[in-house]
Coordinates of C-alpha atoms in Angstrom, one line a residue:
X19 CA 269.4 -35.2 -118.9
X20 CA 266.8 -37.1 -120.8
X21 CA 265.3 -40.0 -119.4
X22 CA 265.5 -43.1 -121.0
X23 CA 262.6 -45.8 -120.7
X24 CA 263.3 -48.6 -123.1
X25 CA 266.4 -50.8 -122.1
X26 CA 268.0 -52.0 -125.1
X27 CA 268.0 -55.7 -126.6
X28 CA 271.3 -55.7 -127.3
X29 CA 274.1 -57.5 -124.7
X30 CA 276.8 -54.5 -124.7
X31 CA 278.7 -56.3 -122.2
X32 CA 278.8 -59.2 -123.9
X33 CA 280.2 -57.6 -127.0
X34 CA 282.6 -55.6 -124.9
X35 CA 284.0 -58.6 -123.0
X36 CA 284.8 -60.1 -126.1
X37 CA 286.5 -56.9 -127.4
X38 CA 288.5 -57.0 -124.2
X39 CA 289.1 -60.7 -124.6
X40 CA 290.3 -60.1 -128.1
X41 CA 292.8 -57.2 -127.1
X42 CA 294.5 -59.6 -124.8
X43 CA 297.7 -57.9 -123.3
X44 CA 297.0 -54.7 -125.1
X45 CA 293.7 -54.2 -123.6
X46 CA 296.0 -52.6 -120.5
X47 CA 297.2 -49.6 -122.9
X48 CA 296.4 -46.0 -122.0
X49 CA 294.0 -43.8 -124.6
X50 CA 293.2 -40.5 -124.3
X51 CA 289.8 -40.0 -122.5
X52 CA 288.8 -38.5 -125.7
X53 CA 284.5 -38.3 -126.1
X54 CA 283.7 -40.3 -122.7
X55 CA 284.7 -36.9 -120.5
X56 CA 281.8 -34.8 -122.4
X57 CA 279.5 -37.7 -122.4
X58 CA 279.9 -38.1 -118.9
X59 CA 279.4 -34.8 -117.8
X60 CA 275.9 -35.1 -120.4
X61 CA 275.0 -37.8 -117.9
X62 CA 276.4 -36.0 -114.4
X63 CA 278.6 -38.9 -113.5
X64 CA 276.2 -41.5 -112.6
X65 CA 276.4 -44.3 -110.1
X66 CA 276.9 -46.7 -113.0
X67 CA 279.3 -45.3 -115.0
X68 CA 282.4 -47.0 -113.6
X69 CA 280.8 -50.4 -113.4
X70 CA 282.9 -53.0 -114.4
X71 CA 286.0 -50.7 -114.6
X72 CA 289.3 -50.7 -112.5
X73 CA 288.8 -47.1 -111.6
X74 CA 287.9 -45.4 -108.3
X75 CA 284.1 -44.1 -108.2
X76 CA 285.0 -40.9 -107.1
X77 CA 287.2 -38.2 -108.5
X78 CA 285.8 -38.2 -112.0
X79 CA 287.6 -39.4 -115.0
X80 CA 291.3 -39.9 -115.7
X81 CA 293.0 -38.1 -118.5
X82 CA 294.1 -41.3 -120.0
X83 CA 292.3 -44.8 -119.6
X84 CA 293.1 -48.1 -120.4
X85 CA 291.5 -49.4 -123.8
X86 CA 289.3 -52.1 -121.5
X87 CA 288.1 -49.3 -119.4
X88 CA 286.9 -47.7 -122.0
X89 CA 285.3 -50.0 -123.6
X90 CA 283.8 -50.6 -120.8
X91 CA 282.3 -47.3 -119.6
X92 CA 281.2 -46.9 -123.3
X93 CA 278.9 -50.2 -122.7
X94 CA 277.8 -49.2 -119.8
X95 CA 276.4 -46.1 -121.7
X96 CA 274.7 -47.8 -124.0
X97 CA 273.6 -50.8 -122.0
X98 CA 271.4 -48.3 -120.2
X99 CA 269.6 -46.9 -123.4
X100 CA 272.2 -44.0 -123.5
X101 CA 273.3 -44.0 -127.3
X102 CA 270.7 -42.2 -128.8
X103 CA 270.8 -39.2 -126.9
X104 CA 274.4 -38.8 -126.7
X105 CA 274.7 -38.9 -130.4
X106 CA 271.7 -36.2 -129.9
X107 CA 273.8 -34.3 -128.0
X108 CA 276.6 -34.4 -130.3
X109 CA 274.4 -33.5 -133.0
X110 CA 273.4 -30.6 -131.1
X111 CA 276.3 -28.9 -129.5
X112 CA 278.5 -26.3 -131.5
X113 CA 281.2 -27.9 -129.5
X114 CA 283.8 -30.3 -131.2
X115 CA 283.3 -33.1 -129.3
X116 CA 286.8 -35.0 -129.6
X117 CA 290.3 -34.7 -127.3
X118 CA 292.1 -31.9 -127.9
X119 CA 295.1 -33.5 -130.4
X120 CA 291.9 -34.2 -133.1
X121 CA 290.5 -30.4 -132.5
X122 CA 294.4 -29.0 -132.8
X123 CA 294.4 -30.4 -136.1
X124 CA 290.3 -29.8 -137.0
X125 CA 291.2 -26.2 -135.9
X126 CA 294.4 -25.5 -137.8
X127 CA 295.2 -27.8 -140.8
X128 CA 295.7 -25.6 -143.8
X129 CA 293.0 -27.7 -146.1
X130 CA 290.2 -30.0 -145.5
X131 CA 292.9 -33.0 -147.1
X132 CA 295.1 -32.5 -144.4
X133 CA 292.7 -32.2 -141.7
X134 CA 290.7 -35.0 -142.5
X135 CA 294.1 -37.1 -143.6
X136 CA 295.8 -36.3 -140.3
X137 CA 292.7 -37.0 -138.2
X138 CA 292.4 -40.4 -139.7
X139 CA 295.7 -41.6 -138.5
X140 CA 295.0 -39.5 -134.8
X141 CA 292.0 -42.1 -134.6
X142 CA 294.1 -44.8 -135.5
X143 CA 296.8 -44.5 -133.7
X144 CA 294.6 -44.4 -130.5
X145 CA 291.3 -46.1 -130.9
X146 CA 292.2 -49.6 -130.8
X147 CA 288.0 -50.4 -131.4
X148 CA 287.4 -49.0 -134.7
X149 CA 289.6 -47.8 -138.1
X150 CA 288.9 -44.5 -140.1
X151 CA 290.1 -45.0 -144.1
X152 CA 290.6 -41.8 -145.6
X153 CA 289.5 -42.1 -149.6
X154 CA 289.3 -41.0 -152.6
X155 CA 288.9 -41.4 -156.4
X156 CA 288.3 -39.2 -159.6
X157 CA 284.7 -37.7 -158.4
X158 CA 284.4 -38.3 -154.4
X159 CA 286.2 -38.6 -151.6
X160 CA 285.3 -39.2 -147.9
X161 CA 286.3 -41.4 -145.1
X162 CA 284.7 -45.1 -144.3
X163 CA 284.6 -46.8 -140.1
X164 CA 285.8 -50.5 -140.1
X165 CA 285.8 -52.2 -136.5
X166 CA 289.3 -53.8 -135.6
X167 CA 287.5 -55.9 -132.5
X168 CA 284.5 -57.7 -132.7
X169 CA 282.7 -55.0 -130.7
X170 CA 279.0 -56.0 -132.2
X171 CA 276.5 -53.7 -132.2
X172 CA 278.3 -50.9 -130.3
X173 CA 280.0 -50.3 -133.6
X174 CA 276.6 -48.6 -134.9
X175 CA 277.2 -45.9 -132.0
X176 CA 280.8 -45.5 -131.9
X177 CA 280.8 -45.3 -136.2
X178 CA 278.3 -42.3 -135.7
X179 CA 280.2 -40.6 -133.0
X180 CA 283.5 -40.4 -135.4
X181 CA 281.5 -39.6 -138.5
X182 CA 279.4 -36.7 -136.7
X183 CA 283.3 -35.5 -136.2
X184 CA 284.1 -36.2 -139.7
X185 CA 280.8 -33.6 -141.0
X186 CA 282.0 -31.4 -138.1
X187 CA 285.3 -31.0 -139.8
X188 CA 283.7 -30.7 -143.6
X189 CA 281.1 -27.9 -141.9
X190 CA 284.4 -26.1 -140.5
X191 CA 285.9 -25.7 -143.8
X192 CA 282.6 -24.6 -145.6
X193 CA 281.3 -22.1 -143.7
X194 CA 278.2 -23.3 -145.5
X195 CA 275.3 -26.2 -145.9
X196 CA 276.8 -29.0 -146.5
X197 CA 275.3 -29.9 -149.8
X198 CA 276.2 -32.9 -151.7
X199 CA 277.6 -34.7 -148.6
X200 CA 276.3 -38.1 -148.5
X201 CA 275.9 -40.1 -144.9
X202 CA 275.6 -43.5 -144.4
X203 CA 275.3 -44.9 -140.8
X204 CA 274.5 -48.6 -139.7
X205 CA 272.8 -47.3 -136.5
X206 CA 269.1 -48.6 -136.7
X207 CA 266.6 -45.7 -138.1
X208 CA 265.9 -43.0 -135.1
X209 CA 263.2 -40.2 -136.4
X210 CA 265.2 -37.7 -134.3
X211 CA 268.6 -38.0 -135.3
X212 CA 267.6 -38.4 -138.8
X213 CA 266.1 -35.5 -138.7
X214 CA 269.6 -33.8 -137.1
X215 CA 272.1 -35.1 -139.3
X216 CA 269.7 -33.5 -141.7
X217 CA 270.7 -30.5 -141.1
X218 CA 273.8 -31.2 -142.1
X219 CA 273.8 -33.5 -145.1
X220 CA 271.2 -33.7 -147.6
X221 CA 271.6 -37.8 -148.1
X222 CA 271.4 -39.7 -144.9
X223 CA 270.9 -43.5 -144.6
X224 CA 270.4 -45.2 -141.6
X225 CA 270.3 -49.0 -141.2
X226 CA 272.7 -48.8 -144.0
X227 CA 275.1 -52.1 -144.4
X228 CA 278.5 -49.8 -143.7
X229 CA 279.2 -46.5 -142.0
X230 CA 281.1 -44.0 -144.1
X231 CA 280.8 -40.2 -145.5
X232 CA 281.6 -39.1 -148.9
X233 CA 282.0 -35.6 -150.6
X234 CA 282.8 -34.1 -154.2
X235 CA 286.3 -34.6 -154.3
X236 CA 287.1 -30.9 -155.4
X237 CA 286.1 -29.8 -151.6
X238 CA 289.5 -31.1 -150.5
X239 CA 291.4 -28.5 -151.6
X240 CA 289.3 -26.0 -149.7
X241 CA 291.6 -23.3 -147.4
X242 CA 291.3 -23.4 -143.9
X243 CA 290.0 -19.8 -142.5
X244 CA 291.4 -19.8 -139.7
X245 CA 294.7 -21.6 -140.4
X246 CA 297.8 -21.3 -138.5
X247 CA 301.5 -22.3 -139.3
X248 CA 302.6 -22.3 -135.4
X249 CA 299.5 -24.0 -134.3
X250 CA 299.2 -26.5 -137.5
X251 CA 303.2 -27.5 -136.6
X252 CA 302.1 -28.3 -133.0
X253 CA 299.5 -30.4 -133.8
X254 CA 301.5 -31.9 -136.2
X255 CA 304.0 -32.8 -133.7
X256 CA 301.1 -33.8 -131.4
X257 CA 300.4 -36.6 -133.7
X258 CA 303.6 -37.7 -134.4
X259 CA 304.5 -38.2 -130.5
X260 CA 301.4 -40.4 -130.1
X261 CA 302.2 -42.4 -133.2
X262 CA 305.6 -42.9 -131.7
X263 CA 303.8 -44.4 -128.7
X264 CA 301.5 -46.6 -130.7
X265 CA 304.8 -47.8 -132.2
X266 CA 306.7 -48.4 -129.0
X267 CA 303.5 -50.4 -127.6
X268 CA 303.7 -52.6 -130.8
X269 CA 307.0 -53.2 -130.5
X270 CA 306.7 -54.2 -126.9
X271 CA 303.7 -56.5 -127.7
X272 CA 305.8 -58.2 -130.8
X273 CA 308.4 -58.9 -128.1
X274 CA 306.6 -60.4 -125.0
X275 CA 304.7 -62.7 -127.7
X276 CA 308.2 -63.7 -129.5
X277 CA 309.5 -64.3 -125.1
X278 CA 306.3 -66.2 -124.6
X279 CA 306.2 -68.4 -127.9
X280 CA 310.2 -68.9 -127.2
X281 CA 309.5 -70.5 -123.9
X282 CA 306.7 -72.1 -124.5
X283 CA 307.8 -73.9 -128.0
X284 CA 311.2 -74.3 -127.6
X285 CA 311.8 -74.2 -123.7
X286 CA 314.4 -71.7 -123.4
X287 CA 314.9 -68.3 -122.8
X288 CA 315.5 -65.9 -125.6
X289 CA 318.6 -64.0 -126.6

């Protein structure tokens, strides 16, 4: 594991208490443990990494965490100077590093439309920090990040970690240099990773205003090598059962707020 020396400016904890804050009763949900199980086997389980959290220090990870734990494991990464070099790793690994719904449908979609289309609604449906828009017009097409919580700078590193997947995905269907793909990231400029995601995409900006990837639109009709009817159901059915979830949750959160705004407003109990 690299060691880090500089301690960043930035107040993670901060922006993930107000994330937290924001989330209110939802912040108790369940996620799948998604990238955080890699990451924390990058950094062999430190002391730290729990700080903050409702979980037991010993044990390791849960398959499924609640949406404040999360966020705050993920600023206890990056409170400790840990961004950079996980997004290195990322970079660096031939591994798909996602949960295993998002590499079901990576691995087995039957073109780059579906698997990027389907993936998009995987992250939404479970990522309650950030969106992923899937677009496209007469020439490109691509997916953009928007945060749904006012997570504050951790957005740079959390944007980079879903559009590194995005690429991943486009590199998958290729089976070539990705030429013509254009990156932009608003993680601050880092010489190293610049010169990684170079590697993969041949127009990189870092610093930029907005976090998206684009691509000639043509490439989304590309056949999937290695696709699979059985498997590319699955996965399909994978995604709709956590959708469902997402629903239910929504549903329940509609309710207790219409309960609590009933007896607070108009002093009596719902029927």
């Amino acid at each position: 594991m690299r060691r880090v020396s500089a301690v960043s400016k930035e107040d993670f904890h901060a922006n993930a208490r107000a994330a937290i804050r924001k989330l209110g009763d939802e912040a108790a949900f369940t996620v799948p443990l998604g990238v955080l199980g890699p990451f924390s086997q990058w950094l062999e389980f430190p002391d730290w990494l729990l700080d903050g959290t409702t979980l037991q220090k010993h044990g390791g990870l849960p398959q499924r965490i609640s949406m404040a734990n999360d966020i705050t494991v993920t600023a206890n990464f990056l409170d400790r100077g840990f961004g950079p070099f996980l997004i290195r790793k990322t970079l660096e690994t031939s591994r798909l590093i996602t949960g295993p719904t998002a590499s079901m449908i990576i691995r087995n979609a039957p073109t780059l439309e579906d698997a990027l289309v389907n993936l998009a609604a995987l992250i939404n449906a479970t990522n309650m920090n950030v969106s992923l828009a899937f677009q496209r017009d007469d020439d490109r097409a691509g997916v953009t990040i928007e945060p749904k919580l006012p997570i504050g700078a951790m957005l740079h590193f959390v944007a980079a970690i879903r559009l590194v997947l995005a690429i991943r995905t486009l590199e998958r269907f290729l089976l070539r240099d990705l030429e013509a793909v254009h990156l932009r990231l608003s993680l601050p400029f880092d010489a190293e990773i610049h010169e990684l995601l170079g590697t993969l995409a041949t127009d990189v900006e870092m610093g930029a205003q907005s976090n998206g990837v684009s691509f000639p639109v043509d490439w989304l009709g590309i056949a999937n090598p290695d696709y699979d009817a059985s498997f590319w159901h699955i996965a399909c059915q994978r995604l709709r059962s956590v959708e469902g979830a997402t629903d239910d949750r929504n549903l329940a959160i509609r309710l207790k707020r219409e309960v609590s705004r009933t007896l607070s407003a108009e002093k009596r109990v719902p029927r």
